[in-house]
XYZ file of C-alpha atoms in Angstrom:
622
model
C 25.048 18.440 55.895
C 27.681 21.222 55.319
C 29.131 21.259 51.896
C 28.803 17.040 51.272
C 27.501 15.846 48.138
C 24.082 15.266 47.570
C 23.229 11.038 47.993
C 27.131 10.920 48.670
C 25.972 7.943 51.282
C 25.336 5.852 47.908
C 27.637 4.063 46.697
C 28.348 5.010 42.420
C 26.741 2.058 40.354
C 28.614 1.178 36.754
C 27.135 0.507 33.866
C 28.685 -3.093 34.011
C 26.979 -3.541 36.949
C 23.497 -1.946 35.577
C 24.202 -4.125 32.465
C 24.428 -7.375 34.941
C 20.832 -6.949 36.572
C 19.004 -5.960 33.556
C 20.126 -9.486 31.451
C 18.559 -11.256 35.203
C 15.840 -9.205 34.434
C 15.728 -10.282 30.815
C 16.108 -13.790 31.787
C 17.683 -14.887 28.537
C 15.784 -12.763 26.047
C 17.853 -11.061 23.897
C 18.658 -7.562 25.053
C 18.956 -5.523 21.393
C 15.743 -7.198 20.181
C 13.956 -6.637 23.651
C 15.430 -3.215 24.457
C 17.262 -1.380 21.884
C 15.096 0.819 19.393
C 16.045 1.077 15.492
C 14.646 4.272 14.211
C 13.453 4.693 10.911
C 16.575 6.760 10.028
C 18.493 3.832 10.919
C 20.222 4.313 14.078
C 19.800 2.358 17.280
C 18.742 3.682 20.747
C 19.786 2.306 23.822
C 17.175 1.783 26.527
C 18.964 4.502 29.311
C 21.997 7.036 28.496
C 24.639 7.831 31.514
C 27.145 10.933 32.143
C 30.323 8.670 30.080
C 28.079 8.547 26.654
C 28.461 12.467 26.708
C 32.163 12.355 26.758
C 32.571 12.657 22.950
C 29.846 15.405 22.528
C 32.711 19.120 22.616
C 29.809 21.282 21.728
C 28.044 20.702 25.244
C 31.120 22.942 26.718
C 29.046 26.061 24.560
C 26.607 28.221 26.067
C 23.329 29.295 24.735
C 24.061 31.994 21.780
C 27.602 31.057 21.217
C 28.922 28.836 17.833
C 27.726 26.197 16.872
C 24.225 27.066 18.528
C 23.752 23.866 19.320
C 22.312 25.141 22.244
C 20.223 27.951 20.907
C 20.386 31.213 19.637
C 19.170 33.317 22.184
C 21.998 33.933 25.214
C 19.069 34.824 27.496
C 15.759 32.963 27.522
C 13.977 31.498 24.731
C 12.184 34.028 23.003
C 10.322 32.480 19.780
C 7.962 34.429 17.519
C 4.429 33.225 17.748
C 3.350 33.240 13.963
C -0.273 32.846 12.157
C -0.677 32.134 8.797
C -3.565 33.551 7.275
C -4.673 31.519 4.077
C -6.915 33.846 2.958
C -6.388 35.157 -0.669
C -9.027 37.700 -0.637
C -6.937 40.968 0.838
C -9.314 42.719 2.352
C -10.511 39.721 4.471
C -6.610 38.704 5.238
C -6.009 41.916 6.367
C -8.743 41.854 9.409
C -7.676 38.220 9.845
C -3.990 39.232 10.297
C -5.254 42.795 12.844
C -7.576 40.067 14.812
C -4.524 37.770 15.573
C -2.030 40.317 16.048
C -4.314 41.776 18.660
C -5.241 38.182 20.093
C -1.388 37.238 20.405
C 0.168 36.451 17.332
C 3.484 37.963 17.257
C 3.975 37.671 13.368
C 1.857 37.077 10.412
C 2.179 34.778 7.387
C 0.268 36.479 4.443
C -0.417 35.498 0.960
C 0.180 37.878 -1.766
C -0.989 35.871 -4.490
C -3.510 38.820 -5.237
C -1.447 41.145 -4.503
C -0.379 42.889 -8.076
C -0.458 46.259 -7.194
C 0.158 48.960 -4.320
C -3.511 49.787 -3.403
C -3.584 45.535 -2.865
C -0.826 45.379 -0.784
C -2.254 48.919 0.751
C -5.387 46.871 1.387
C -3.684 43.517 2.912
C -1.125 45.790 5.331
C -3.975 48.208 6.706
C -3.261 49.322 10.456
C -0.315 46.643 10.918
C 2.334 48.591 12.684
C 5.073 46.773 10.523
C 8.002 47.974 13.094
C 6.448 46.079 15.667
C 5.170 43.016 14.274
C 6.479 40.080 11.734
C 5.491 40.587 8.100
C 6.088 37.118 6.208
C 5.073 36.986 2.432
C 4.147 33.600 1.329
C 2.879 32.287 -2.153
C 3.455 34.969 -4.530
C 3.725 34.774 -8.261
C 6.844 36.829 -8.576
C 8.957 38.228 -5.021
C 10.767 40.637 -6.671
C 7.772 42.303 -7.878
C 6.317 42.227 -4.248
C 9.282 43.488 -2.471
C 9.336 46.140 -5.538
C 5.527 47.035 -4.136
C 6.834 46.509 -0.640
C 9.616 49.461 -0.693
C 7.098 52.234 -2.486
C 4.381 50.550 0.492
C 6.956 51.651 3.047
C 8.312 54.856 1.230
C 5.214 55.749 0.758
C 4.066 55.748 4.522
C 7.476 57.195 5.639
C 8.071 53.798 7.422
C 11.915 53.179 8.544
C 12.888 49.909 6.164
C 15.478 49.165 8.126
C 13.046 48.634 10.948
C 10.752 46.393 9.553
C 11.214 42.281 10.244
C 10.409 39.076 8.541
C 10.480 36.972 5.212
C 9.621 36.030 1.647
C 8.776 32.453 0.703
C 11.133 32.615 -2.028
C 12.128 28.273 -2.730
C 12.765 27.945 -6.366
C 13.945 23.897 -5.374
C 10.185 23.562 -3.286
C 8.735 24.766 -6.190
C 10.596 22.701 -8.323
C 10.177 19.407 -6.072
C 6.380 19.527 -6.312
C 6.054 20.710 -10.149
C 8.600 18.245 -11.470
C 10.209 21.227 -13.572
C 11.728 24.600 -12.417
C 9.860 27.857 -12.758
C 10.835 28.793 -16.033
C 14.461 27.337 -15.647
C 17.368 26.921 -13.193
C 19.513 29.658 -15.003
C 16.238 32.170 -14.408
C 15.781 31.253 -10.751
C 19.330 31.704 -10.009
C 18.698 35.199 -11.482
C 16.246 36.239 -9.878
C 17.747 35.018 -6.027
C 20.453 37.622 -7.399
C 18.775 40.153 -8.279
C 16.750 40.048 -5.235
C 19.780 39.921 -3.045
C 21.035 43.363 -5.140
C 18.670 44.898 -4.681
C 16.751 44.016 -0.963
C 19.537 42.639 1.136
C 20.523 45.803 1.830
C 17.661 47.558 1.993
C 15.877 45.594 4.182
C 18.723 43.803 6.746
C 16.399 42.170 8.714
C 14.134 40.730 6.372
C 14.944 36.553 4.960
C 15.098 36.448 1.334
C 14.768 32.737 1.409
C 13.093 30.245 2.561
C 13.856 26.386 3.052
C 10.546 24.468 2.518
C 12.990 21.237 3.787
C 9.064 20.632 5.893
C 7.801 19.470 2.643
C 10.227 16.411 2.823
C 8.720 15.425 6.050
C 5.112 15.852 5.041
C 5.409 13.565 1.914
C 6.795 10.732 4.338
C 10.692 11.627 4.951
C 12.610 10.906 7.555
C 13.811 13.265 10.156
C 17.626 12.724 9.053
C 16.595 12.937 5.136
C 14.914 16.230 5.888
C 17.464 17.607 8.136
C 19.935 16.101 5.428
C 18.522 16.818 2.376
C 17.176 20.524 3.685
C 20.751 21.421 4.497
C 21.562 20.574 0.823
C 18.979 22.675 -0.267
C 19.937 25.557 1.748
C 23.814 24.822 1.020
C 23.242 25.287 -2.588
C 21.476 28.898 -2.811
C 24.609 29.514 -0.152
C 27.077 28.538 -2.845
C 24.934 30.175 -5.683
C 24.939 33.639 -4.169
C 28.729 33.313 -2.994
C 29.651 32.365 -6.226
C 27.601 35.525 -8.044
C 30.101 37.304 -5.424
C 27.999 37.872 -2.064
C 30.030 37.468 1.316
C 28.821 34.820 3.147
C 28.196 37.284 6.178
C 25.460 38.822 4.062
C 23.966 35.878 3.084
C 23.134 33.826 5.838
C 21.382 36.273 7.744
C 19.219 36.550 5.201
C 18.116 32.928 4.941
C 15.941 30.958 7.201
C 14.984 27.506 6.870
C 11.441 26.142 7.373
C 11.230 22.131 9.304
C 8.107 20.327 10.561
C 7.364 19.309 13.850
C 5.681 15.589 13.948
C 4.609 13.335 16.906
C 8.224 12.016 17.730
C 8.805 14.131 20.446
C 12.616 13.733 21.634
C 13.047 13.181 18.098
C 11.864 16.794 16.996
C 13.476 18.168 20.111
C 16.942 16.887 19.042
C 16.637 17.650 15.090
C 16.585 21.545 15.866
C 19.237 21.173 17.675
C 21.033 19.179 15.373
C 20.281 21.557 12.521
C 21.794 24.425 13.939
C 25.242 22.173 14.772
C 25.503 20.762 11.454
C 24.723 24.636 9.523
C 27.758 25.963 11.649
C 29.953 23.370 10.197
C 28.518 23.916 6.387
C 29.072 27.642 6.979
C 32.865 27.283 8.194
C 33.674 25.542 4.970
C 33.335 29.052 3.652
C 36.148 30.527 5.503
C 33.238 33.140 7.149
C 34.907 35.601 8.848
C 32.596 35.973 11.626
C 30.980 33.160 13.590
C 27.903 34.598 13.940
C 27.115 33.663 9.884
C 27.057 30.642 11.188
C 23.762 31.255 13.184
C 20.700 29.656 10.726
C 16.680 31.382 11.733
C 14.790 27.938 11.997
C 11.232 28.412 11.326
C 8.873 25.064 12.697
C 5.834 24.234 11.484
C 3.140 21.715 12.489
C 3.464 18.319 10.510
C 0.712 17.747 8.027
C 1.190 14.145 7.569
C 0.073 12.853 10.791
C -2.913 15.191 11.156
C -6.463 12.730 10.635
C -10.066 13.755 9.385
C -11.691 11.651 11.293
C -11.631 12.554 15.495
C -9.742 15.623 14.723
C -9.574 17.518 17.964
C -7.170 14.709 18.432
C -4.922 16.957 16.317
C -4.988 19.378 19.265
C -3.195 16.970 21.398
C -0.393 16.125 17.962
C 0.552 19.829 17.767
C 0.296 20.491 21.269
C 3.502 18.102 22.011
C 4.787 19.096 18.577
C 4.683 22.705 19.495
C 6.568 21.655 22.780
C 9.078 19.872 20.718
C 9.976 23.049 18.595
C 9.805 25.123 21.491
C 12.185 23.069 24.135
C 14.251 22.801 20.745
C 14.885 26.607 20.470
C 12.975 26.869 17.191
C 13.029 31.056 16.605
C 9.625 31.272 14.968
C 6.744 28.566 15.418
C 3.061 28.243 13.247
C 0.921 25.446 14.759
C -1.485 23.919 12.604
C -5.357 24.420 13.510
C -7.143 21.282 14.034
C -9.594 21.048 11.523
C -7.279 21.662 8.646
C -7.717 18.650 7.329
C -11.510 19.254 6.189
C -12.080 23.192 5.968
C -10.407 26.204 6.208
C -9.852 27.656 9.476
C -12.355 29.491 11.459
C -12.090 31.905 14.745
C -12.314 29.132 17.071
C -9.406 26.636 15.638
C -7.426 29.623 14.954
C -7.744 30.577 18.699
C -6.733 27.688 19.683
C -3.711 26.757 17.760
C -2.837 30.705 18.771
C -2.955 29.689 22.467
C -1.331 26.542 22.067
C 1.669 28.959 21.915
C 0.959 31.190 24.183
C -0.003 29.034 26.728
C 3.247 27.714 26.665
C 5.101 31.058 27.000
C 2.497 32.869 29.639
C 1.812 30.067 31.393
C 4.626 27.121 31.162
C 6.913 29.649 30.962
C 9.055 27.751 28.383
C 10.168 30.980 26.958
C 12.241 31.657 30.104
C 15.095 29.349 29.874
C 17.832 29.143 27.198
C 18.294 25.545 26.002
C 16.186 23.799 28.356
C 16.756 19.952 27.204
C 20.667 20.602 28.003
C 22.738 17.980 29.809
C 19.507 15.200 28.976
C 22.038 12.593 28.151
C 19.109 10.981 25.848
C 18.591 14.241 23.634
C 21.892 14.856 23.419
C 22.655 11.509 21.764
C 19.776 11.505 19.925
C 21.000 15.460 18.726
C 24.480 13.598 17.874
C 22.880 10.185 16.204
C 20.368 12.508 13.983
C 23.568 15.087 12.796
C 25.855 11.966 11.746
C 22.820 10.058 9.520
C 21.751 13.551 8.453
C 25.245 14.503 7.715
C 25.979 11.217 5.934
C 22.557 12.296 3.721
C 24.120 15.831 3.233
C 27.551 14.468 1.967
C 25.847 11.782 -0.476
C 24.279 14.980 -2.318
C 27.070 17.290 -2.339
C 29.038 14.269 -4.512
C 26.357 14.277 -6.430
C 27.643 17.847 -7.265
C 24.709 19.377 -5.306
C 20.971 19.502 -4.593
C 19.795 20.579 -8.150
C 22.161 17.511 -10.055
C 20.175 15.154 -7.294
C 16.942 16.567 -7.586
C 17.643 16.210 -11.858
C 18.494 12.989 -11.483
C 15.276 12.059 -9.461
C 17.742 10.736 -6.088
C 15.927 13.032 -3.571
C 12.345 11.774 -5.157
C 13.287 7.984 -4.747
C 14.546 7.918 -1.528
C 11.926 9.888 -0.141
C 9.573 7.662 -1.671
C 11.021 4.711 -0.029
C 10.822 6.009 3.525
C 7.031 6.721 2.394
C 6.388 3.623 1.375
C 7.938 2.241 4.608
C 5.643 4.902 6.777
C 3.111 3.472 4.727
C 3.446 -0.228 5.818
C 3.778 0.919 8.868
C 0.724 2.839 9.336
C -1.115 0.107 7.987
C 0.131 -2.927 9.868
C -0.087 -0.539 13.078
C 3.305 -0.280 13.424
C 2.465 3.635 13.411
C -0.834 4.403 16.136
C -2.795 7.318 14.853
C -5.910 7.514 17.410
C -9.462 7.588 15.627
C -7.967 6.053 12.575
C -6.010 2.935 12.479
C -6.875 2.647 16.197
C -9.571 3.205 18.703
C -12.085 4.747 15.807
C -14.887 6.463 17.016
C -17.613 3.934 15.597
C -20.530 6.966 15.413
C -18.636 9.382 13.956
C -19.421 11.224 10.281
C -17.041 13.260 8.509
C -18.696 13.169 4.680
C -20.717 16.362 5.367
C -17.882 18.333 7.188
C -15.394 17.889 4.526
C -15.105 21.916 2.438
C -11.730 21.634 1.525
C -10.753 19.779 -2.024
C -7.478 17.837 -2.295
C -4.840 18.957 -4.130
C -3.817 16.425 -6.651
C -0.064 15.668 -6.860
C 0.980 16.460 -10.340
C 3.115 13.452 -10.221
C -0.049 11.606 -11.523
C -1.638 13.538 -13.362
C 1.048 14.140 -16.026
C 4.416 13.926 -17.346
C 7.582 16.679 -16.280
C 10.758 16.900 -16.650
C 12.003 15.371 -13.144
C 10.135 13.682 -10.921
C 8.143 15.279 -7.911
C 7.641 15.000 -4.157
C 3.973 14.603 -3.112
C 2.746 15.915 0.256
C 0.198 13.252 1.585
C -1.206 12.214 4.834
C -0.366 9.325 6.621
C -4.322 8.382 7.510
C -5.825 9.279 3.928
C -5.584 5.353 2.411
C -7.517 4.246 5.602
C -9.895 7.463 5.972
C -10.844 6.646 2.284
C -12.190 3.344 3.360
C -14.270 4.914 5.639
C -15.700 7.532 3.441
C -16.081 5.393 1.022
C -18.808 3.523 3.624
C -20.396 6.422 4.415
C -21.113 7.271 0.747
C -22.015 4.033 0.221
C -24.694 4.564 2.934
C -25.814 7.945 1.686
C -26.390 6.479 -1.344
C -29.316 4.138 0.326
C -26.656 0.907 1.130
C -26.676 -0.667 4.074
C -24.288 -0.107 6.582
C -21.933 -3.653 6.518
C -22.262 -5.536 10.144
C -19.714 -7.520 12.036
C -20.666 -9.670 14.630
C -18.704 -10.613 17.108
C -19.159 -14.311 18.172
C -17.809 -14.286 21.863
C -17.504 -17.640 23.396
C -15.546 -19.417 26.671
C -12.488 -17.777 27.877
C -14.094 -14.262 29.754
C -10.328 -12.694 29.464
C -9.494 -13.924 26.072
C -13.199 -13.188 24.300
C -13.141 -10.128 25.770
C -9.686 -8.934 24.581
C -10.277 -10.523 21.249
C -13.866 -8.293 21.299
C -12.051 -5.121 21.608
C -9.417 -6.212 19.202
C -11.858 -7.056 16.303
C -13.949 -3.453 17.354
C -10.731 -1.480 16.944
C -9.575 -3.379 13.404
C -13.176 -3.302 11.555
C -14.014 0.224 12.927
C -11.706 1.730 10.825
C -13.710 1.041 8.289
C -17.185 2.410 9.602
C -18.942 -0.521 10.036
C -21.609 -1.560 12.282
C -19.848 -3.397 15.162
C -22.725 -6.131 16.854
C -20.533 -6.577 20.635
C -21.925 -9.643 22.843
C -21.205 -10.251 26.368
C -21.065 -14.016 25.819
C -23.075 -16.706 24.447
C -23.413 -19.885 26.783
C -23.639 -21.903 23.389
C -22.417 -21.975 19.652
C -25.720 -22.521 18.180
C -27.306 -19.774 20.585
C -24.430 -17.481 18.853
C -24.874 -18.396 15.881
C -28.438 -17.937 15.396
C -28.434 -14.456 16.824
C -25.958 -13.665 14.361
C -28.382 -14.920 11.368
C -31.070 -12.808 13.247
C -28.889 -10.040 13.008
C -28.045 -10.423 9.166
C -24.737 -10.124 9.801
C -22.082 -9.527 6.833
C -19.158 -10.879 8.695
C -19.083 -13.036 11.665
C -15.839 -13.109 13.943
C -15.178 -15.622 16.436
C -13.655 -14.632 19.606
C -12.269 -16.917 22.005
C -9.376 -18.511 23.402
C -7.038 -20.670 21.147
C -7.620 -23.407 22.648
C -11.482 -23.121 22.650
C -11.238 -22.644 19.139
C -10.759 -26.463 18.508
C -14.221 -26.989 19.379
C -16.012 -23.382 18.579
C -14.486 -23.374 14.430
C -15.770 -26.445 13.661
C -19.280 -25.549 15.530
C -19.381 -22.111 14.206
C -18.713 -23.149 10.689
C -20.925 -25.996 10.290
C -23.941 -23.430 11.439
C -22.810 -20.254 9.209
C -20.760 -21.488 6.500
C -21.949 -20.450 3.187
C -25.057 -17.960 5.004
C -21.143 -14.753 6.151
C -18.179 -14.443 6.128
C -16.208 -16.269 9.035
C -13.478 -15.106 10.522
C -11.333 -15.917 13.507
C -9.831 -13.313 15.941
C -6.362 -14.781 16.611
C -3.853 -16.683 14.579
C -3.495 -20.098 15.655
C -0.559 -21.000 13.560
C -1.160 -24.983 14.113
C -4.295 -25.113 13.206
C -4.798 -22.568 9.871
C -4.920 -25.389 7.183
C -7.579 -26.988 9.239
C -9.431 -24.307 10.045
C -9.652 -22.898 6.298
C -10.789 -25.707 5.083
C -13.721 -25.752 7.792
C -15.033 -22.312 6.346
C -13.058 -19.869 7.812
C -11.768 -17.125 5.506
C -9.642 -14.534 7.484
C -7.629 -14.221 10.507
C -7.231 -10.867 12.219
C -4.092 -10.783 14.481
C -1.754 -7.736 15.772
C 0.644 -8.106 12.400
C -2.157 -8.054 10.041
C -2.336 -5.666 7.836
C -5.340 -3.367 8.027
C -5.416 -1.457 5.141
C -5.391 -4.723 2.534
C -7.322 -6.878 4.999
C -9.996 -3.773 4.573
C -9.551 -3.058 0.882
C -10.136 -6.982 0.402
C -13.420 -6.589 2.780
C -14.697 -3.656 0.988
C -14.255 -4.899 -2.557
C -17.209 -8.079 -1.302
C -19.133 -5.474 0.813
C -19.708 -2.206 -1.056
C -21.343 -3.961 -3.903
């Protein structure tokens, strides 16, 4: 072959020409409403990507590690901190949570210090961790400067080099702000305190982050990924301006500062907002006239989403922060905590801790995704989905800074409402089955219990409980409207009720009864009822009877459309008046008629779940 190009016996193909066979293809449907995906953030996404649509893109001529980081920040490799958080308040039991991971693979630990008031605590929670070797991040304390006050006579103490000794506070005035509806104690005292801290520790400990991002909790209460991208960088961009304006150098600062993002289920998606973050921190960081381009470098920290993690067939979760853990990896993410599975219902034991540590590690040791710099680089599709998320997230960025800032938006409740309306659009979604979410809104698993597993009490969002000053961001899940149907059955049948039963009328059609079956299984499942299946009844009155034998609650009929002309009238003069009827379908002709037969419901792809089961459950549950 000597030196001649690989496939050089093919002639090049042009888009134009690509274009031309896909509209035979499409014979005459329309090509944006067949092919072209709208994200929720509002952007469109064409159904292939070519070399030309990375023409515009200058950052791809960057390598790994240089400005803007687009591409990383590692020149070599891919080297992300495995990190556990340890949830455990009680110090002594942290502690030999924290030595157990550590020595099981965790690179890092998160800890929290919220009973840690003294030395001989934080004596107690630190016991045999070699903290020059290891990740030391302090989460949920009551005061940081008081901790890192306890931290320096810990390490003075032991004759332990500070300026050795890695990782982070959790220090987020705005997160705590955004969930409370009021600042801790007031703006003007936060902003003191991120100075005095900064005075006092930035120098003393250089490689330790004096503040954290919490932009994840924008995702988990039903964001999307360009508001929290967006909206995070505002965050971050407004401690940046605080402490440059109290007279820090911008070099100093931004080392110091690390911002925290969740991973969810969109895959590409999650892949191209970490890269997008980094490219759109670099240009917030030049406004400042930095001296050095390396202040331009921003520690992302990537977390499991909460919001699509389910009660109910939970080791499903497994496979959500498996891909999400890929996401933040191929991304270049610099520190990564996966979410155990059953977080959702107790706190985490050995085993679910083991295996969201190996999730990680797995990927390093044995996928060996830790050995290449930037390894989605020159994907045509995640680098235009990297450039589409930085311009909507950028557009969200600029609408706050003429606002005059993050804390002038969050005051005047912006943030709050627009995040709400993306939730409430995630919302629809999830119950019309826009959104999938296996075991809940789709393929339940009809034996399955969760009302005796469940140790963990929900936190109630303080938005309802009582008034504030500003309004606040709750952190749901996704599933918890439709789980709550479902626990509410099982309660109801713990209580001595009987379990409600649907019976599925099959009739004619084998394909279309069948499919219909499976459909009406999957929709009243969610709910946790008793699901009566038939192969097929060779009559309407043999059908019906069994389902009077049966004392069936609801009855759905399953056929074909057409068969439905003669099995509505049929069905309804036998059970009308003795269940519920409802047809499996929607034939859109025949509605009126069919209502005023008997039938009450019609359970089609665009329904929507969630009211068609509050509506069931309100004549049920009795």
């Amino acid at each position: 072959m000597g030196n001649s190009k690989l496939f050089a016996e093919f002639p090049p193909v042009s888009t134009a020409e690509w274009e031309k066979v896909i509209n035979v293809d499409l014979k005459g449907a329309d090509y944006e409403k067949r092919l072209v995906w709208k994200t929720p953030e509002g952007f469109k996404v064409k159904p292939y990507y070519r070399s030309e649509d990375l023409n515009n893109l200058n950052y791809l001529q960057t390598l790994p590690g240089e400005f803007p980081f687009v591409r990383g920040n590692h020149k070599e490799a891919n080297a992300w901190e495995i990190r556990q958080n340890v949830k455990e308040q009680d110090v002594k039991i942290a502690n030999a949570t924290a030595l157990d991971a550590l020595a099981k693979g965790a690179q890092s630990v998160g800890l929290c210090t919220k009973k840690v008031e003294k030395l001989s605590d934080l004596e107690t929670l630190l016991k045999g961790v070699d903290l020059t070797k290891v990740g030391i991040h302090f989460t949920c304390s009551h005061s940081y400067a008081l901790l890192l006050d306890l931290f320096m006579q810990f390490l003075h103490k032991n004759n332990i080099d500070a300026t050795k000794v890695y990782g982070s506070i959790d220090f987020d005035p705005f997160h705590y702000a955004l969930k409370h509806g009021n600042y801790y104690e007031s703006l003007a005292s936060n902003t003191a305190e991120l100075k005095t801290i900064f005075e006092k520790y930035a120098k003393a400990l250089p490689q330790f982050r004096l503040i954290n991002i919490n932009a994840q909790m924008l995702h988990n209460a039903g964001a999307t990924a360009t508001q929290e991208l967006g909206y995070g960088l505002a965050w971050a961009n407004e401690y940046l301006y605080l402490l440059n304006n109290a007279g820090f150098a911008i070099e100093d600062i931004t080392p110091r500062m690390s911002i925290n993002l969740a991973a969810g289920s969109n895959y590409f998606m999650e892949i191209a907002k970490i890269r997008a973050c980094r490219l759109l921190w670099a240009t917030i960081v030049t406004q400042y006239a930095a001296d050095k381009k390396e202040a331009a470098r921003i520690f992302i920290h990537s977390t499991s989403s909460t919001w699509n993690k389910t009660l109910y067939d939970p080791f499903v979760n497994m496979l959500r922060t498996t891909t999400e853990t890929m996401s933040s990896a191929i991304g270049g993410a610099d520190s990564i905590s996966v979410l155990p599975f059953d977080s959702t219902f107790q706190a985490s034991d050995e085993f679910s801790d083991r295996i969201a540590r190996n999730q990680q590690i797995i990927l390093k040791e044995e996928s060996f995704m830790d050995k290449i710099a930037d390894p989605a680089a020159g994907s045509y599709y995640i680098e235009n989905l990297t450039e589409s998320i930085a311009q909507y997230a950028w557009s969200n960025f600029k609408t706050i800074e003429e606002m005059n800032g993050f804390a002038k938006a969050y005051e005047a409740g912006f943030i709050q409402d627009q995040v709400q309306a993306s939730a409430n659009q995630r919302d629809m979604d999830m119950a019309t089955r826009k959104i999938f979410v296996l075991g809940t809104n789709q393929y339940p698993n009809l034996n399955e219990t969760v009302m005796d597993k469940i140790h963990l009490q929900k936190e109630v969002c303080t938005c309802k409980t009582q008034a504030h000053p500003y309004k606040s961001i709750c952190v749901y899940r996704g599933t918890e409207a439709i789980e709550a149907l479902r626990l509410e059955t099982e309660a109801f049948v713990a209580k001595g009720g009987v379990k409600p039963k649907i019976f599925l009328l099959t009739y004619g059609n084998l394909a279309m009864r069948k499919a219909r079956a499976g459909f009406a299984t999957n929709f009243y499942g969610c709910a946790g009822y008793e699901i009566i299946d038939n192969e097929g009844f060779e009559s309407v009155d043999q059908g019906a009877q069994v389902a009077l034998d049966a004392k069936a609650n609801i009855v759905v009929l399953c056929s074909s459309d057409d068969e439905y002309a003669d099995l509505v009238p049929q069905a309804c003069a036998l059970l009308k008046g003795k269940c519920t009827l409802v047809v499996a379908g929607y034939p859109k002709e025949q509605l009126e008629t069919y209502k005023a037969l008997g039938i009450e419901d019609f359970i089609h792809v665009k329904s929507n779940l969630l009211e068609v089961l509050k509506h069931t459950h309100a004549a049920l549950l009795k």
